[in-house]
Short mmCIF file of the C-alpha atoms (twelve columns), coordinates in Angstrom:
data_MODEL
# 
_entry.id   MODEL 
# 
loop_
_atom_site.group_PDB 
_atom_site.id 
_atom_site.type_symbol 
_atom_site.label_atom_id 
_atom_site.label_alt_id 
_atom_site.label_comp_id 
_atom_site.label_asym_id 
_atom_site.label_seq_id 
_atom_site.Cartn_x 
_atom_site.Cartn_y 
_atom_site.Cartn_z 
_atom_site.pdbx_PDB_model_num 
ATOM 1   C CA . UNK A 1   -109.253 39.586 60.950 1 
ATOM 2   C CA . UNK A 2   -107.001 38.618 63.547 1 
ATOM 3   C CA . UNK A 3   -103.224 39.595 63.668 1 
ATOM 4   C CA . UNK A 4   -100.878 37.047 64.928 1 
ATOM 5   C CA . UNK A 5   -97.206  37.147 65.473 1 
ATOM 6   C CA . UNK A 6   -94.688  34.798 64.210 1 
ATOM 7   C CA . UNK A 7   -95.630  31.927 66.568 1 
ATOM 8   C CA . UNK A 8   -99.213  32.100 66.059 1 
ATOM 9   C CA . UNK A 9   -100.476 34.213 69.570 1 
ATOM 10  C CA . UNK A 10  -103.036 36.791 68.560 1 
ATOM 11  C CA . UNK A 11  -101.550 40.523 68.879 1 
ATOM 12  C CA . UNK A 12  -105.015 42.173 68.181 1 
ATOM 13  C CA . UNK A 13  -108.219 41.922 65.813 1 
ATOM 14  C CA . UNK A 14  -108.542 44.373 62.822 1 
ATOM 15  C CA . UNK A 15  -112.563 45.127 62.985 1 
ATOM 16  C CA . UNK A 16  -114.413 46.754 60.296 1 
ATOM 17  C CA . UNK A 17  -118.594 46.766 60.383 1 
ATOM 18  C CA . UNK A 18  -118.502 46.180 56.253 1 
ATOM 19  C CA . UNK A 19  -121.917 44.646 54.929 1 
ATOM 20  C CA . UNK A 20  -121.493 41.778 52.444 1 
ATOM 21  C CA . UNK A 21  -121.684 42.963 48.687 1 
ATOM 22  C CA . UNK A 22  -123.593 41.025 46.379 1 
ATOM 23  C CA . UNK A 23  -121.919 40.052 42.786 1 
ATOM 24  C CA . UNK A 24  -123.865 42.099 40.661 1 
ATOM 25  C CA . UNK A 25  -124.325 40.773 36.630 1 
ATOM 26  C CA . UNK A 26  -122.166 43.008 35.063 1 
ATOM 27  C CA . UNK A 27  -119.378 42.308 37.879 1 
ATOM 28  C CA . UNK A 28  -119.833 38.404 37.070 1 
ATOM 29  C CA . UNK A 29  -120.250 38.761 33.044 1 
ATOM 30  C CA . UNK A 30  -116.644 40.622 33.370 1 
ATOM 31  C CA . UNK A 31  -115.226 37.654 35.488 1 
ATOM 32  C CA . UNK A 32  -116.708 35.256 33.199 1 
ATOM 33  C CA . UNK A 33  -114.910 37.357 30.359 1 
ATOM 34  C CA . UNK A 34  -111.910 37.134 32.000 1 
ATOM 35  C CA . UNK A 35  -112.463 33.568 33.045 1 
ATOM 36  C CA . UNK A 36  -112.800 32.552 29.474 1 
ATOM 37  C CA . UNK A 37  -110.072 34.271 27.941 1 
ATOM 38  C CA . UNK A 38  -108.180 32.785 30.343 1 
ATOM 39  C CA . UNK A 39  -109.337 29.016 29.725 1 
ATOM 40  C CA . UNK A 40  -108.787 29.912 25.987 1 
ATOM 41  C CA . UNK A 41  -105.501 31.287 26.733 1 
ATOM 42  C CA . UNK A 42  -104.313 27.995 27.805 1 
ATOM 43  C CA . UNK A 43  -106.150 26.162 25.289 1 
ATOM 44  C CA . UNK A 44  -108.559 24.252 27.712 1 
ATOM 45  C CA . UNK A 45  -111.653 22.642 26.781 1 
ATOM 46  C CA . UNK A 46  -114.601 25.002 27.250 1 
ATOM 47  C CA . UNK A 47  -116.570 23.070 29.648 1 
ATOM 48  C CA . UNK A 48  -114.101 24.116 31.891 1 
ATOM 49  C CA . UNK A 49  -114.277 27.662 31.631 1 
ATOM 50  C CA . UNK A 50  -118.086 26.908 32.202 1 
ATOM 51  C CA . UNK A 51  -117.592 24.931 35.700 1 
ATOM 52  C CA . UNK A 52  -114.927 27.314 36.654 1 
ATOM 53  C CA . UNK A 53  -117.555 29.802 36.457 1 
ATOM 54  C CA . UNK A 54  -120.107 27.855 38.647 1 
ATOM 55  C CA . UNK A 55  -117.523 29.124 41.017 1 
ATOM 56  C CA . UNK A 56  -118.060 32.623 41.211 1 
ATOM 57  C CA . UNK A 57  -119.227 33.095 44.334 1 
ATOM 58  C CA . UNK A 58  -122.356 35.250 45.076 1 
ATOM 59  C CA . UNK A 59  -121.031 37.549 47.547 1 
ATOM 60  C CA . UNK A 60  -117.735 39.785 47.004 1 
ATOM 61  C CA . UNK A 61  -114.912 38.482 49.164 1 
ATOM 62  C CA . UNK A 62  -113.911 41.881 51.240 1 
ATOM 63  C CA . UNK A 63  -110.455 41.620 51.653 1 
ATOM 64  C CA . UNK A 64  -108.025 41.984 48.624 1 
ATOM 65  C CA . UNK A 65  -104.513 42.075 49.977 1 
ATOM 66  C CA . UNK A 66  -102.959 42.997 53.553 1 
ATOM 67  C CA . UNK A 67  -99.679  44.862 54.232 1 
ATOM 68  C CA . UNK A 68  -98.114  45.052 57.363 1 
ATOM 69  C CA . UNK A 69  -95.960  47.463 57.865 1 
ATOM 70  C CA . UNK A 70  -93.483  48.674 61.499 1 
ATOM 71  C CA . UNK A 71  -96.464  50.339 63.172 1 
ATOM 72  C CA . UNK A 72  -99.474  50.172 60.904 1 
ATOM 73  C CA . UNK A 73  -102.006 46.912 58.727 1 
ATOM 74  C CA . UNK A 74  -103.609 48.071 55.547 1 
ATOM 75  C CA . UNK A 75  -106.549 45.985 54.750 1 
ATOM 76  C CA . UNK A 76  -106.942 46.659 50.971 1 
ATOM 77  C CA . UNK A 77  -110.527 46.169 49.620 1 
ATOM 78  C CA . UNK A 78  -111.910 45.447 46.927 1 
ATOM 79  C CA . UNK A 79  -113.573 48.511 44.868 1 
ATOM 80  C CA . UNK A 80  -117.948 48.996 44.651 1 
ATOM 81  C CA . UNK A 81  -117.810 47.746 40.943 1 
ATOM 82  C CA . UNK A 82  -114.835 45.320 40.667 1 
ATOM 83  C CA . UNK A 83  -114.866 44.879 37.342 1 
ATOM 84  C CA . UNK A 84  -113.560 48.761 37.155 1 
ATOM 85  C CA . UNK A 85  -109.839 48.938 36.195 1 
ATOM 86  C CA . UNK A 86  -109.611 51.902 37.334 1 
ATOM 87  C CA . UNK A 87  -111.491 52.509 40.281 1 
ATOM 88  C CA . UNK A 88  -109.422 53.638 43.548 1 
ATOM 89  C CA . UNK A 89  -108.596 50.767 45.719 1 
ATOM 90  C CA . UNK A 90  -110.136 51.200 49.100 1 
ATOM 91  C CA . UNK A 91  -107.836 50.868 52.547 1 
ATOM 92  C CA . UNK A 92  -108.455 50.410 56.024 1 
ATOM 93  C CA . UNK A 93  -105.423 51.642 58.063 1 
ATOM 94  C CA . UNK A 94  -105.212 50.048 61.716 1 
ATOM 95  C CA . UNK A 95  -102.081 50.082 64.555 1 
ATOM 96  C CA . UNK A 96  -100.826 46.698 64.879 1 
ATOM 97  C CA . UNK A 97  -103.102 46.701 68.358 1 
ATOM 98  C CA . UNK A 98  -106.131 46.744 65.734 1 
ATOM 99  C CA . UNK A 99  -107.273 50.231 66.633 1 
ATOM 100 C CA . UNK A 100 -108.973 51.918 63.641 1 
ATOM 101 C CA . UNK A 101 -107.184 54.861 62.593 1 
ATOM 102 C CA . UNK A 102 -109.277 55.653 59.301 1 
ATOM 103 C CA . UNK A 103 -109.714 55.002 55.181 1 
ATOM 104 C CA . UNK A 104 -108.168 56.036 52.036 1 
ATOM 105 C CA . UNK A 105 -107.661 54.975 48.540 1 
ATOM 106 C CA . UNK A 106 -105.330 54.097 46.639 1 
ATOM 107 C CA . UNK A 107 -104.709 53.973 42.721 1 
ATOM 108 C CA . UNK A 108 -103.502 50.178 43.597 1 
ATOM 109 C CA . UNK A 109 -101.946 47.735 46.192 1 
ATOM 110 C CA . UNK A 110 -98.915  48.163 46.381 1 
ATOM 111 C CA . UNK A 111 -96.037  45.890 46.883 1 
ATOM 112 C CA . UNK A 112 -94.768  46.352 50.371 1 
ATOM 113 C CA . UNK A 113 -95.144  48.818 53.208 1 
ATOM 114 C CA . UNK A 114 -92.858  50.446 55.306 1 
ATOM 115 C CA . UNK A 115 -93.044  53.128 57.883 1 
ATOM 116 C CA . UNK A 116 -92.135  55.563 55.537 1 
ATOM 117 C CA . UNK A 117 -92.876  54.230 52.130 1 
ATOM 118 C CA . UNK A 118 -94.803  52.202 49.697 1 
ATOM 119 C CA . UNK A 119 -93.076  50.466 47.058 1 
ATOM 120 C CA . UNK A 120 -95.214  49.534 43.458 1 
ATOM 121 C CA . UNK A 121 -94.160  47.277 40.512 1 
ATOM 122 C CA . UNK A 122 -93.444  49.688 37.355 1 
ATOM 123 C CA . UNK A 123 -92.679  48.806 33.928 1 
ATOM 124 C CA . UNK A 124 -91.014  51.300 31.447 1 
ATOM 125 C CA . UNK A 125 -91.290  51.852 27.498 1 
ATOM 126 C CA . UNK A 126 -88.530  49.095 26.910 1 
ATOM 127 C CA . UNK A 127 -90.345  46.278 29.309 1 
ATOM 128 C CA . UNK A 128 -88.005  47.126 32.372 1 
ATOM 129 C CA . UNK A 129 -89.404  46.341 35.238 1 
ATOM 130 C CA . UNK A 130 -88.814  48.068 38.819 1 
ATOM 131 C CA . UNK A 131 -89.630  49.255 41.811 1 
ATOM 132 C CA . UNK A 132 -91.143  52.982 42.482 1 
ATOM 133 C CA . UNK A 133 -91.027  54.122 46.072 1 
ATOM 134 C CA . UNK A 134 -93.494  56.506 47.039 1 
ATOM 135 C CA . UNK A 135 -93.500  58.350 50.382 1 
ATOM 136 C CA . UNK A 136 -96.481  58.704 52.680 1 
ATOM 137 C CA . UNK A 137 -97.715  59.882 56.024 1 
ATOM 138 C CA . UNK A 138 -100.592 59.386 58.243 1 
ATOM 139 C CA . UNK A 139 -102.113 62.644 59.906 1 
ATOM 140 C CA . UNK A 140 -104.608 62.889 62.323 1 
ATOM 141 C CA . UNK A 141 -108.202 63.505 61.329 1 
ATOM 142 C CA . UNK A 142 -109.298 66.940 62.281 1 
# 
């Protein structure tokens, strides 16, 4: 990935050595699943759900979500088995100069990033929605 600034100059190149990840069948019958219910949901014909899922591609795109925050990119991933609600979100941490600092995970992306803080959608009992800040720091590895 390249990071660029507001005008479009590169500031640095996030580089990670991943290895494309084959779709397997159960991770493409749960998109299909999903796919469907979602063509249903909106009361399409079913042929479309059908060349909608021609569309699935065979490999797993890497790169869920990015967040850029004062000093730091996290490159959120995509989890082993996506069709896992609740697998831990995977995240490469790099300084804006693209230098690798290390991985983590997460229980999901959040919303934004600051140097201090991440900030995730929440919903209470009554439908509320909000946001939740949660601190964080970045140590060294030892």
């Amino acid at each position: 990935l390249a990071l660029l600034d507001g005008t479009g100059r590169t500031l640095g190149r996030l580089e990670r050595d991943l290895e494309a990840r084959r779709i397997t069948r159960s991770e493409r019958a749960s998109l299909e699943r999903e796919l469907f219910a979602f063509v249903e949901a909106k009361g399409w014909p079913a042929r479309v759900g059908r060349e909608l899922a021609k569309k699935i591609p065979a490999v797993k795109n890497p790169v869920r979500a990015v967040r850029v925050s004062p000093d730091r990119v996290f490159v959120f991933r995509f989890a082993d088995d996506i069709g896992r609600v609740d697998a831990p979100v995977p995240v490469d941490v790099f300084t804006r100069r693209g230098e690798f600092l290390g991985a983590a995970g997460l229980a999901e992306v959040p919303l934004h990033v600051s140097d201090k803080a991440m900030f995730f959608v929440r919903t209470d009992a009554d439908g509320n929605v909000f946001l939740a800040r949660a601190e964080y720091a970045i140590s060294a590895a030892r």
